[in-house]
Tab-separated table of C-alpha atoms in Angstrom:
chain	number	residue	atom	x	y	z
A	1	MET	CA	99.784	64.783	106.397
A	2	SER	CA	100.772	61.509	104.415
A	3	LYS	CA	99.168	58.188	105.739
A	4	GLU	CA	102.851	56.287	105.729
A	5	PRO	CA	104.234	57.604	108.898
A	6	TRP	CA	100.972	56.056	110.696
A	7	VAL	CA	101.218	53.192	108.849
A	8	LEU	CA	104.860	52.952	110.153
A	9	ARG	CA	104.251	53.427	113.941
A	10	PRO	CA	102.737	50.166	115.408
A	11	THR	CA	105.682	48.260	113.626
A	12	LEU	CA	108.160	50.653	115.287
A	13	CYS	CA	106.454	50.681	118.761
A	14	LEU	CA	106.835	47.031	118.577
A	15	THR	CA	110.147	46.514	117.738
A	16	GLY	CA	110.985	48.771	120.549
A	17	LEU	CA	108.746	47.056	122.576
A	18	SER	CA	110.412	43.590	121.439
A	19	LEU	CA	113.876	45.423	122.354
A	20	LEU	CA	113.014	46.374	126.015
A	21	VAL	CA	111.864	43.053	126.909
A	22	SER	CA	114.810	41.108	125.349
A	23	LEU	CA	117.167	43.644	127.424
A	24	ALA	CA	115.100	43.983	130.677
A	25	PRO	CA	117.004	42.118	133.359
A	26	CYS	CA	115.800	38.722	134.128
A	27	GLY	CA	115.531	39.727	138.257
A	28	LEU	CA	111.826	40.926	138.057
A	29	GLY	CA	110.880	37.361	139.716
A	30	MET	CA	111.293	33.757	140.290
A	31	GLU	CA	109.820	30.619	139.016
A	32	ILE	CA	108.491	28.008	141.836
A	33	MET	CA	107.938	24.270	140.984
A	34	ALA	CA	105.839	22.308	143.659
A	35	GLN	CA	103.265	19.424	143.607
A	36	SER	CA	99.875	21.038	144.055
A	37	THR	CA	98.735	17.776	145.932
A	38	VAL	CA	101.192	15.128	147.857
A	39	SER	CA	99.649	12.023	149.481
A	40	ALA	CA	101.024	10.101	152.034
A	41	LEU	CA	100.282	7.215	154.305
A	42	ASN	CA	99.724	7.720	157.979
A	43	GLY	CA	103.017	6.756	160.001
A	44	THR	CA	105.098	7.175	157.078
A	45	SER	CA	107.686	9.533	156.127
A	46	VAL	CA	107.232	11.948	152.796
A	47	ARG	CA	108.823	14.713	151.114
A	48	LEU	CA	107.329	17.633	150.074
A	49	PRO	CA	109.428	18.768	147.094
A	50	CYS	CA	109.797	22.179	146.356
A	51	THR	CA	112.433	23.577	143.801
A	52	PHE	CA	113.374	27.386	142.170
A	53	ASN	CA	114.513	28.948	139.269
A	54	SER	CA	116.181	31.885	139.641
A	55	CYS	CA	118.502	34.224	136.947
A	56	TYR	CA	121.166	34.847	140.047
A	57	LYS	CA	123.811	32.578	141.870
A	58	VAL	CA	122.391	31.595	145.392
A	59	GLU	CA	124.138	33.649	148.227
A	60	ASN	CA	123.403	32.563	151.801
A	61	LYS	CA	123.628	36.190	152.735
A	62	GLN	CA	121.156	37.345	150.300
A	63	PHE	CA	118.770	34.131	149.806
A	64	SER	CA	115.926	33.437	152.278
A	65	LEU	CA	113.153	30.514	152.683
A	66	ASN	CA	110.057	30.198	154.818
A	67	TRP	CA	108.342	27.245	155.102
A	68	THR	CA	104.362	27.663	156.851
A	69	TYR	CA	101.820	25.582	157.820
A	70	GLN	CA	98.064	26.296	157.587
A	71	ARG	CA	95.483	23.681	158.768
A	72	CYS	CA	92.708	25.290	157.044
A	73	GLU	CA	92.359	28.024	154.249
A	74	LYS	CA	91.520	30.561	156.606
A	75	CYS	CA	93.742	29.491	159.289
A	76	SER	CA	96.554	31.772	160.302
A	77	GLU	CA	100.269	30.446	158.871
A	78	GLN	CA	102.816	28.992	161.051
A	79	LEU	CA	106.367	29.146	160.447
A	80	PHE	CA	108.262	25.932	160.927
A	81	LEU	CA	111.187	25.980	158.823
A	82	GLN	CA	113.457	28.680	157.518
A	83	PHE	CA	116.883	29.298	156.235
A	84	ARG	CA	118.588	32.583	157.328
A	85	MET	CA	122.536	31.852	156.477
A	86	LYS	CA	121.513	28.333	157.854
A	87	ILE	CA	118.717	26.386	158.288
A	88	VAL	CA	116.698	27.034	161.561
A	89	HIS	CA	113.868	25.083	162.771
A	90	TRP	CA	110.808	26.404	164.654
A	91	ARG	CA	110.162	23.529	167.287
A	92	LEU	CA	106.366	23.532	166.975
A	93	ASP	CA	104.065	21.361	169.314
A	94	ARG	CA	102.764	19.877	165.865
A	95	PHE	CA	105.627	18.715	164.248
A	96	GLY	CA	108.023	18.377	167.057
A	97	ASN	CA	111.677	17.276	165.644
A	98	ARG	CA	109.786	15.311	162.699
A	99	VAL	CA	110.721	17.766	160.351
A	100	GLU	CA	114.167	17.389	158.394
A	101	PHE	CA	115.538	19.727	155.388
A	102	THR	CA	116.283	17.930	152.492
A	103	GLY	CA	116.825	20.000	149.724
A	104	ASN	CA	120.056	22.198	148.504
A	105	PRO	CA	119.401	25.908	147.704
A	106	SER	CA	122.979	25.787	145.955
A	107	LYS	CA	120.863	23.459	143.722
A	108	ASN	CA	117.764	25.436	143.590
A	109	ASP	CA	116.268	22.675	145.788
A	110	VAL	CA	114.369	23.922	149.255
A	111	SER	CA	112.273	20.792	150.097
A	112	PHE	CA	111.665	19.156	153.387
A	113	THR	CA	110.881	15.662	154.658
A	114	LEU	CA	107.785	15.388	157.425
A	115	HIS	CA	108.735	11.961	159.336
A	116	GLN	CA	106.039	10.085	161.063
A	117	VAL	CA	103.194	11.181	159.029
A	118	GLN	CA	100.222	11.891	161.330
A	119	LEU	CA	96.520	12.643	160.452
A	120	GLU	CA	96.970	16.147	162.098
A	121	ASP	CA	99.600	16.865	159.477
A	122	GLU	CA	97.108	17.388	156.704
A	123	GLY	CA	96.971	20.768	155.330
A	124	THR	CA	98.471	23.183	153.114
A	125	TYR	CA	102.119	23.921	153.364
A	126	ASN	CA	103.242	27.132	152.227
A	127	CYS	CA	107.223	27.640	150.170
A	128	TYR	CA	108.202	31.134	150.074
A	129	VAL	CA	111.700	31.817	148.285
A	130	MET	CA	113.624	34.964	147.933
A	131	ASN	CA	116.862	34.937	146.160
A	132	LEU	CA	118.458	38.582	145.562
A	133	PRO	CA	118.627	40.464	143.410
A	134	ASP	CA	115.305	39.159	142.101
A	135	ARG	CA	112.682	41.357	143.292
A	136	HIS	CA	109.686	39.056	143.923
A	137	ARG	CA	109.201	36.268	146.169
A	138	GLY	CA	108.172	33.007	144.837
A	139	HIS	CA	105.739	31.216	146.534
A	140	ALA	CA	104.304	27.818	145.892
A	141	ARG	CA	101.428	25.690	147.782
A	142	ILE	CA	101.347	21.894	148.577
A	143	PHE	CA	98.477	20.530	150.286
A	144	LEU	CA	98.995	17.082	152.188
A	145	LYS	CA	96.622	14.778	152.276
A	146	VAL	CA	97.165	11.810	154.789
A	147	ILE	CA	95.442	8.432	154.070
A	148	THR	CA	95.043	5.588	156.356
A	149	GLU	CA	95.456	2.521	153.926
A	150	VAL	CA	97.295	1.971	150.346
A	151	PRO	CA	94.860	2.209	147.450
A	152	PRO	CA	94.545	-1.238	146.206
A	153	GLU	CA	96.622	-2.213	142.796
A	154	ARG	CA	94.142	-2.214	139.631
A	155	ASP	CA	94.113	-5.865	138.780
A	156	SER	CA	95.529	-5.880	135.175
A	157	THR	CA	94.710	-9.634	134.339
A	158	VAL	CA	91.011	-8.810	132.812
A	159	ALA	CA	92.662	-6.069	130.723
A	160	VAL	CA	95.484	-8.368	129.431
A	161	ILE	CA	92.926	-11.235	128.852
A	162	VAL	CA	90.924	-9.124	126.756
A	163	GLY	CA	93.738	-7.534	124.983
A	164	ALA	CA	95.181	-11.043	124.160
A	165	SER	CA	91.583	-11.667	123.277
A	166	VAL	CA	91.328	-8.921	120.627
A	167	GLY	CA	94.514	-9.596	119.477
A	168	GLY	CA	93.922	-12.906	118.738
A	169	PHE	CA	90.546	-12.452	116.943
A	170	LEU	CA	92.051	-9.414	115.117
A	171	ALA	CA	95.067	-12.058	113.723
A	172	VAL	CA	92.133	-14.667	112.983
A	173	VAL	CA	90.420	-12.105	110.780
A	174	ILE	CA	93.741	-11.104	109.159
A	175	LEU	CA	94.534	-14.532	108.398
A	176	VAL	CA	91.294	-15.406	106.980
A	177	LEU	CA	91.183	-12.171	104.553
A	178	VAL	CA	94.598	-13.156	103.437
A	179	ILE	CA	93.372	-17.004	102.579
A	180	VAL	CA	90.462	-15.836	101.046
A	181	LYS	CA	92.179	-13.039	99.004
A	182	CYS	CA	94.734	-15.751	97.879
A	183	VAL	CA	91.626	-18.239	97.069
A	184	ARG	CA	90.180	-15.349	94.703
A	185	ARG	CA	93.667	-14.638	93.399
A	186	LYS	CA	94.149	-18.461	92.300
A	187	LYS	CA	90.696	-18.814	91.021
A	188	GLN	CA	91.146	-15.708	88.826
A	189	GLN	CA	94.437	-16.610	87.073
A	190	LYS	CA	92.802	-20.203	86.837
A	191	LEU	CA	90.223	-18.332	84.455
A	192	ASN	CA	92.419	-16.209	83.132
A	193	THR	CA	94.689	-19.182	82.220
A	194	ASP	CA	91.569	-21.277	80.841
A	195	ASP	CA	90.080	-18.282	78.696
A	196	GLN	CA	93.578	-17.824	77.287
A	197	LYS	CA	93.596	-21.940	76.374
A	198	THR	CA	89.846	-21.696	74.720
A	199	GLU	CA	91.087	-18.576	72.786
A	200	GLU	CA	94.410	-20.168	71.104
A	201	GLU	CA	92.357	-23.262	70.279
A	202	GLY	CA	89.855	-21.141	68.491
A	203	LYS	CA	92.386	-19.400	66.611
A	204	THR	CA	94.012	-23.011	65.835
A	205	ASP	CA	90.709	-24.583	64.699
A	206	GLY	CA	89.885	-21.426	62.513
A	207	GLU	CA	93.460	-21.482	60.970
A	208	GLY	CA	95.167	-24.816	61.133
A	209	ASN	CA	92.306	-27.411	60.458
A	210	PRO	CA	90.406	-27.700	57.245
A	211	GLU	CA	86.443	-27.766	57.330
A	212	GLU	CA	84.944	-30.784	56.672
A	213	GLY	CA	83.108	-29.423	53.456
A	214	THR	CA	86.095	-28.752	51.562
A	215	LYS	CA	87.137	-32.699	51.665
């Protein structure tokens, strides 16, 4: 048997696989985008952003959304926000009426805002999205970290002073180098001029001035 057909087969297989991938429907799943960690100051409001990409237009009859809360990694999830044809709030004692849906499913945004954040709100928030005919449900996790005070802003005065000092020093060094270069160039030009004059005077003495012995 000739070896040539066996050489061609991998190429044909790769070509066929590429065609299958390019022709395969994009509804095998969806992509969920969310921040892994969000920080909020105790007593303020915070928006937990969650967006998605889908190959299909969002239809209320085929779209579903679940937001759940987990106090710890092994704790059970608590459903507090849902979309089934419309937004449904599950009034948990934990959140009361502090949850506000601030997204827009038709714009691929399913974010919500939590008002009057409390220390007990810290934990993991799960965003589940399903948009038929996508075959798989998208899932994203956001860890909410509640802080009691705003971190102090970094003082940039020192950095500005150091930067200005370094910049000024470099400017002085460059200026000195330029001056030294100019001085050296002038000295070199002067030496070249003196050498040229000496050479011309030597030629004049050798050609135009008679020697004393011949007078």
